[in-house]
PDB file of C-alpha atoms in Angstrom:
ATOM      1  CA  UNK A   1       0.000   0.000   0.000  1.00 46.00           C
ATOM      2  CA  UNK A   2       1.365   3.387  -0.889  1.00 48.00           C
ATOM      3  CA  UNK A   3       0.055   6.916  -1.257  1.00 49.00           C
ATOM      4  CA  UNK A   4       2.367   9.879  -1.741  1.00 54.00           C
ATOM      5  CA  UNK A   5       3.064  12.605  -4.322  1.00 60.00           C
ATOM      6  CA  UNK A   6       4.051  10.121  -7.079  1.00 63.00           C
ATOM      7  CA  UNK A   7       2.254   6.858  -6.277  1.00 70.00           C
ATOM      8  CA  UNK A   8      -1.279   5.947  -5.258  1.00 73.00           C
ATOM      9  CA  UNK A   9      -3.208   2.787  -4.451  1.00 76.00           C
ATOM     10  CA  UNK A  10      -6.810   2.261  -5.522  1.00 78.00           C
ATOM     11  CA  UNK A  11      -9.098  -0.441  -4.155  1.00 80.00           C
ATOM     12  CA  UNK A  12     -11.888  -2.070  -6.145  1.00 81.00           C
ATOM     13  CA  UNK A  13     -14.434  -3.915  -4.029  1.00 84.00           C
ATOM     14  CA  UNK A  14     -17.288  -5.529  -5.940  1.00 82.00           C
ATOM     15  CA  UNK A  15     -20.432  -6.959  -4.350  1.00 84.00           C
ATOM     16  CA  UNK A  16     -21.828  -9.736  -6.597  1.00 80.00           C
ATOM     17  CA  UNK A  17     -24.678 -10.506  -4.171  1.00 82.00           C
ATOM     18  CA  UNK A  18     -28.408  -9.728  -4.693  1.00 90.00           C
ATOM     19  CA  UNK A  19     -28.393  -7.683  -1.452  1.00 93.00           C
ATOM     20  CA  UNK A  20     -26.201  -4.893  -0.120  1.00 94.00           C
ATOM     21  CA  UNK A  21     -23.233  -5.656   2.123  1.00 93.00           C
ATOM     22  CA  UNK A  22     -21.424  -3.591   4.759  1.00 95.00           C
ATOM     23  CA  UNK A  23     -17.632  -3.776   4.674  1.00 92.00           C
ATOM     24  CA  UNK A  24     -14.959  -2.594   7.104  1.00 92.00           C
ATOM     25  CA  UNK A  25     -11.694  -1.563   5.434  1.00 87.00           C
ATOM     26  CA  UNK A  26      -8.625  -1.864   7.677  1.00 85.00           C
ATOM     27  CA  UNK A  27      -4.994  -0.863   7.050  1.00 81.00           C
ATOM     28  CA  UNK A  28      -2.453  -3.236   8.654  1.00 82.00           C
ATOM     29  CA  UNK A  29       1.126  -2.082   9.222  1.00 79.00           C
ATOM     30  CA  UNK A  30       3.900  -3.254  11.531  1.00 80.00           C
ATOM     31  CA  UNK A  31       2.981  -0.385  13.868  1.00 85.00           C
ATOM     32  CA  UNK A  32      -0.631  -1.525  14.188  1.00 85.00           C
ATOM     33  CA  UNK A  33      -4.049  -1.665  12.522  1.00 87.00           C
ATOM     34  CA  UNK A  34      -5.979   1.436  11.494  1.00 82.00           C
ATOM     35  CA  UNK A  35      -9.674   1.398  10.529  1.00 87.00           C
ATOM     36  CA  UNK A  36      -9.953   3.317   7.249  1.00 83.00           C
ATOM     37  CA  UNK A  37     -13.657   3.248   6.526  1.00 87.00           C
ATOM     38  CA  UNK A  38     -16.926   1.350   6.806  1.00 92.00           C
ATOM     39  CA  UNK A  39     -18.958   1.359   3.628  1.00 92.00           C
ATOM     40  CA  UNK A  40     -22.235  -0.122   2.391  1.00 96.00           C
ATOM     41  CA  UNK A  41     -21.935  -1.531  -1.125  1.00 93.00           C
ATOM     42  CA  UNK A  42     -25.212  -1.839  -3.012  1.00 92.00           C
ATOM     43  CA  UNK A  43     -26.396  -5.143  -4.435  1.00 90.00           C
ATOM     44  CA  UNK A  44     -24.256  -5.947  -7.488  1.00 85.00           C
ATOM     45  CA  UNK A  45     -22.464  -2.657  -6.883  1.00 87.00           C
ATOM     46  CA  UNK A  46     -18.884  -1.554  -6.377  1.00 87.00           C
ATOM     47  CA  UNK A  47     -16.776   0.764  -4.240  1.00 89.00           C
ATOM     48  CA  UNK A  48     -13.413   1.986  -5.553  1.00 84.00           C
ATOM     49  CA  UNK A  49     -11.625   4.527  -3.351  1.00 79.00           C
ATOM     50  CA  UNK A  50      -8.063   5.780  -3.748  1.00 77.00           C
ATOM     51  CA  UNK A  51      -5.871   5.512  -0.666  1.00 71.00           C
ATOM     52  CA  UNK A  52      -4.981   9.192  -1.078  1.00 71.00           C
ATOM     53  CA  UNK A  53      -8.627   9.950  -0.341  1.00 68.00           C
ATOM     54  CA  UNK A  54      -8.093   8.850   3.271  1.00 63.00           C
ATOM     55  CA  UNK A  55      -5.628  11.710   3.808  1.00 62.00           C
ATOM     56  CA  UNK A  56      -1.895  11.813   4.440  1.00 59.00           C
ATOM     57  CA  UNK A  57       0.942   9.676   3.127  1.00 62.00           C
ATOM     58  CA  UNK A  58       0.947   5.909   3.596  1.00 61.00           C
ATOM     59  CA  UNK A  59       3.753   3.494   2.805  1.00 66.00           C
ATOM     60  CA  UNK A  60       3.821  -0.233   3.451  1.00 69.00           C
ATOM     61  CA  UNK A  61       1.334  -2.638   4.934  1.00 73.00           C
ATOM     62  CA  UNK A  62      -1.764  -4.241   3.502  1.00 77.00           C
ATOM     63  CA  UNK A  63      -5.520  -3.749   3.556  1.00 78.00           C
ATOM     64  CA  UNK A  64      -8.211  -6.184   4.629  1.00 81.00           C
ATOM     65  CA  UNK A  65     -11.872  -5.933   3.720  1.00 84.00           C
ATOM     66  CA  UNK A  66     -14.177  -7.596   6.214  1.00 86.00           C
ATOM     67  CA  UNK A  67     -17.786  -8.225   5.184  1.00 88.00           C
ATOM     68  CA  UNK A  68     -20.167  -8.032   8.118  1.00 89.00           C
ATOM     69  CA  UNK A  69     -22.832 -10.225   6.467  1.00 88.00           C
ATOM     70  CA  UNK A  70     -20.360 -13.087   5.805  1.00 81.00           C
ATOM     71  CA  UNK A  71     -21.112 -12.948   2.069  1.00 83.00           C
ATOM     72  CA  UNK A  72     -18.438 -13.116  -0.627  1.00 79.00           C
ATOM     73  CA  UNK A  73     -17.066 -10.000  -2.311  1.00 81.00           C
ATOM     74  CA  UNK A  74     -14.370  -9.620  -4.960  1.00 77.00           C
ATOM     75  CA  UNK A  75     -11.564  -7.187  -4.238  1.00 78.00           C
ATOM     76  CA  UNK A  76      -8.551  -5.948  -6.171  1.00 75.00           C
ATOM     77  CA  UNK A  77      -5.814  -3.391  -5.544  1.00 73.00           C
ATOM     78  CA  UNK A  78      -4.283  -1.290  -8.328  1.00 72.00           C
ATOM     79  CA  UNK A  79      -1.178   0.708  -7.525  1.00 65.00           C
ATOM     80  CA  UNK A  80       1.608   2.584  -9.243  1.00 64.00           C
ATOM     81  CA  UNK A  81       2.545   5.827 -10.922  1.00 58.00           C
ATOM     82  CA  UNK A  82       1.155   7.342 -14.087  1.00 57.00           C
ATOM     83  CA  UNK A  83       3.862   5.462 -16.034  1.00 55.00           C
ATOM     84  CA  UNK A  84       3.325   1.953 -14.645  1.00 53.00           C
ATOM     85  CA  UNK A  85       0.579   0.073 -12.842  1.00 53.00           C
ATOM     86  CA  UNK A  86       0.349  -3.198 -10.952  1.00 54.00           C
ATOM     87  CA  UNK A  87      -2.466  -5.032  -9.237  1.00 55.00           C
ATOM     88  CA  UNK A  88      -3.278  -7.490  -6.484  1.00 55.00           C
ATOM     89  CA  UNK A  89      -6.312  -9.707  -6.102  1.00 56.00           C
ATOM     90  CA  UNK A  90      -7.894 -10.584  -2.767  1.00 59.00           C
ATOM     91  CA  UNK A  91      -8.850 -14.082  -1.677  1.00 56.00           C
ATOM     92  CA  UNK A  92     -11.352 -15.156   0.964  1.00 57.00           C
ATOM     93  CA  UNK A  93      -9.098 -17.073   3.351  1.00 52.00           C
ATOM     94  CA  UNK A  94     -12.051 -18.536   5.262  1.00 56.00           C
ATOM     95  CA  UNK A  95     -13.014 -20.789   2.342  1.00 57.00           C
ATOM     96  CA  UNK A  96     -10.990 -23.960   1.792  1.00 54.00           C
ATOM     97  CA  UNK A  97      -9.777 -24.674  -1.739  1.00 56.00           C
ATOM     98  CA  UNK A  98     -10.038 -21.028  -2.775  1.00 62.00           C
ATOM     99  CA  UNK A  99      -8.393 -19.927  -6.010  1.00 63.00           C
ATOM    100  CA  UNK A 100      -7.175 -16.628  -7.436  1.00 62.00           C
ATOM    101  CA  UNK A 101      -6.651 -15.875 -11.090  1.00 60.00           C
ATOM    102  CA  UNK A 102      -4.487 -13.000 -12.297  1.00 63.00           C
ATOM    103  CA  UNK A 103      -5.044 -11.781 -15.843  1.00 57.00           C
ATOM    104  CA  UNK A 104      -1.372 -11.091 -16.500  1.00 67.00           C
ATOM    105  CA  UNK A 105       1.878 -13.007 -16.121  1.00 73.00           C
ATOM    106  CA  UNK A 106       5.156 -11.960 -17.707  1.00 74.00           C
ATOM    107  CA  UNK A 107       8.630 -13.372 -17.312  1.00 77.00           C
ATOM    108  CA  UNK A 108      11.019 -11.874 -19.847  1.00 79.00           C
ATOM    109  CA  UNK A 109      14.401 -10.114 -19.899  1.00 80.00           C
ATOM    110  CA  UNK A 110      12.697  -6.729 -19.380  1.00 79.00           C
ATOM    111  CA  UNK A 111       9.493  -7.511 -17.439  1.00 78.00           C
ATOM    112  CA  UNK A 112       8.941  -9.895 -14.538  1.00 78.00           C
ATOM    113  CA  UNK A 113       5.653 -10.258 -12.670  1.00 79.00           C
ATOM    114  CA  UNK A 114       6.004 -10.285  -8.902  1.00 79.00           C
ATOM    115  CA  UNK A 115       3.506 -12.481  -7.093  1.00 81.00           C
ATOM    116  CA  UNK A 116       2.612 -11.404  -3.572  1.00 78.00           C
ATOM    117  CA  UNK A 117       0.427 -13.551  -1.294  1.00 80.00           C
ATOM    118  CA  UNK A 118      -0.316 -12.664   2.329  1.00 78.00           C
ATOM    119  CA  UNK A 119      -2.084 -15.184   4.521  1.00 78.00           C
ATOM    120  CA  UNK A 120      -4.330 -12.990   6.655  1.00 72.00           C
ATOM    121  CA  UNK A 121      -6.143 -16.070   7.956  1.00 75.00           C
ATOM    122  CA  UNK A 122      -5.715 -17.618  11.398  1.00 80.00           C
ATOM    123  CA  UNK A 123      -4.311 -20.941  10.144  1.00 84.00           C
ATOM    124  CA  UNK A 124      -1.608 -22.105   7.749  1.00 88.00           C
ATOM    125  CA  UNK A 125      -2.566 -22.710   4.112  1.00 84.00           C
ATOM    126  CA  UNK A 126      -1.157 -24.709   1.213  1.00 87.00           C
ATOM    127  CA  UNK A 127      -0.052 -22.611  -1.751  1.00 86.00           C
ATOM    128  CA  UNK A 128      -0.057 -23.991  -5.304  1.00 88.00           C
ATOM    129  CA  UNK A 129       0.890 -21.662  -8.177  1.00 87.00           C
ATOM    130  CA  UNK A 130       0.104 -22.383 -11.822  1.00 86.00           C
ATOM    131  CA  UNK A 131       1.420 -20.484 -14.849  1.00 83.00           C
ATOM    132  CA  UNK A 132      -0.472 -20.400 -18.144  1.00 79.00           C
ATOM    133  CA  UNK A 133       0.866 -19.084 -21.452  1.00 73.00           C
ATOM    134  CA  UNK A 134      -0.888 -16.667 -23.821  1.00 70.00           C
ATOM    135  CA  UNK A 135      -2.863 -19.520 -25.409  1.00 71.00           C
ATOM    136  CA  UNK A 136      -4.201 -20.641 -22.017  1.00 72.00           C
ATOM    137  CA  UNK A 137      -2.066 -23.782 -21.820  1.00 80.00           C
ATOM    138  CA  UNK A 138      -0.665 -24.796 -18.446  1.00 84.00           C
ATOM    139  CA  UNK A 139       3.103 -24.214 -18.513  1.00 84.00           C
ATOM    140  CA  UNK A 140       4.102 -25.152 -14.981  1.00 88.00           C
ATOM    141  CA  UNK A 141       2.720 -25.930 -11.509  1.00 90.00           C
ATOM    142  CA  UNK A 142       4.702 -25.185  -8.359  1.00 91.00           C
ATOM    143  CA  UNK A 143       3.698 -26.266  -4.852  1.00 91.00           C
ATOM    144  CA  UNK A 144       5.189 -24.026  -2.199  1.00 86.00           C
ATOM    145  CA  UNK A 145       5.717 -24.870   1.484  1.00 83.00           C
ATOM    146  CA  UNK A 146       2.794 -24.056   3.769  1.00 89.00           C
ATOM    147  CA  UNK A 147       2.141 -20.390   4.311  1.00 88.00           C
ATOM    148  CA  UNK A 148       1.733 -19.718   8.044  1.00 89.00           C
ATOM    149  CA  UNK A 149      -0.907 -17.374   9.434  1.00 84.00           C
ATOM    150  CA  UNK A 150       0.248 -13.800   8.896  1.00 80.00           C
ATOM    151  CA  UNK A 151       3.092 -14.857   6.586  1.00 85.00           C
ATOM    152  CA  UNK A 152       3.852 -13.139   3.281  1.00 83.00           C
ATOM    153  CA  UNK A 153       5.064 -14.880   0.115  1.00 86.00           C
ATOM    154  CA  UNK A 154       6.624 -12.525  -2.442  1.00 84.00           C
ATOM    155  CA  UNK A 155       8.682 -13.698  -5.412  1.00 87.00           C
ATOM    156  CA  UNK A 156       9.217 -12.884  -9.077  1.00 84.00           C
ATOM    157  CA  UNK A 157       7.648 -15.253 -11.617  1.00 84.00           C
ATOM    158  CA  UNK A 158      11.101 -16.065 -13.020  1.00 86.00           C
ATOM    159  CA  UNK A 159      12.236 -17.217  -9.562  1.00 89.00           C
ATOM    160  CA  UNK A 160       9.076 -19.225  -8.837  1.00 89.00           C
ATOM    161  CA  UNK A 161       8.699 -21.021 -12.150  1.00 88.00           C
ATOM    162  CA  UNK A 162      12.268 -21.062 -13.576  1.00 86.00           C
ATOM    163  CA  UNK A 163      10.851 -21.059 -17.102  1.00 80.00           C
ATOM    164  CA  UNK A 164      14.186 -20.918 -18.923  1.00 75.00           C
ATOM    165  CA  UNK A 165      12.476 -18.908 -21.673  1.00 74.00           C
ATOM    166  CA  UNK A 166      10.279 -15.827 -22.074  1.00 75.00           C
ATOM    167  CA  UNK A 167       6.669 -16.449 -21.069  1.00 71.00           C
ATOM    168  CA  UNK A 168       3.787 -14.025 -21.378  1.00 72.00           C
ATOM    169  CA  UNK A 169       0.370 -15.254 -20.358  1.00 64.00           C
TER     170      UNK A 169
END
């Protein structure tokens, strides 16, 4: 998470449910947890604030979105400068066998996707990563050691998958 004069983070929280949901948005940093906002998202609606809208500069940490009604929502984070953007998807850690799909993967001499997974759940989870090429074919599957509660996994695609060639998918 970052918000300063050159970089900003924007959240996209989508409610796919036929009824509205109330969410609590929390910023977690090594120094503690700060409630950012509570928001009601209309049925099949969305909420997409910029971190700069909460005031002040922020650097580091991560955001959680807690749904009071215990219904699923889809969340994504977009961050960067005007020249480059990156994104993160959110996963409901309370559901076993959950899966995330990112629309972009690049591992070339000039571009390398960095995958970042944070286990915000209370128990350890198994982490399996799959890479698909531009035609949708599975290129490689990697099973990582268990990710403990509160642990972060952050690696470049080239390091995770060791493709040995350029892959864009």
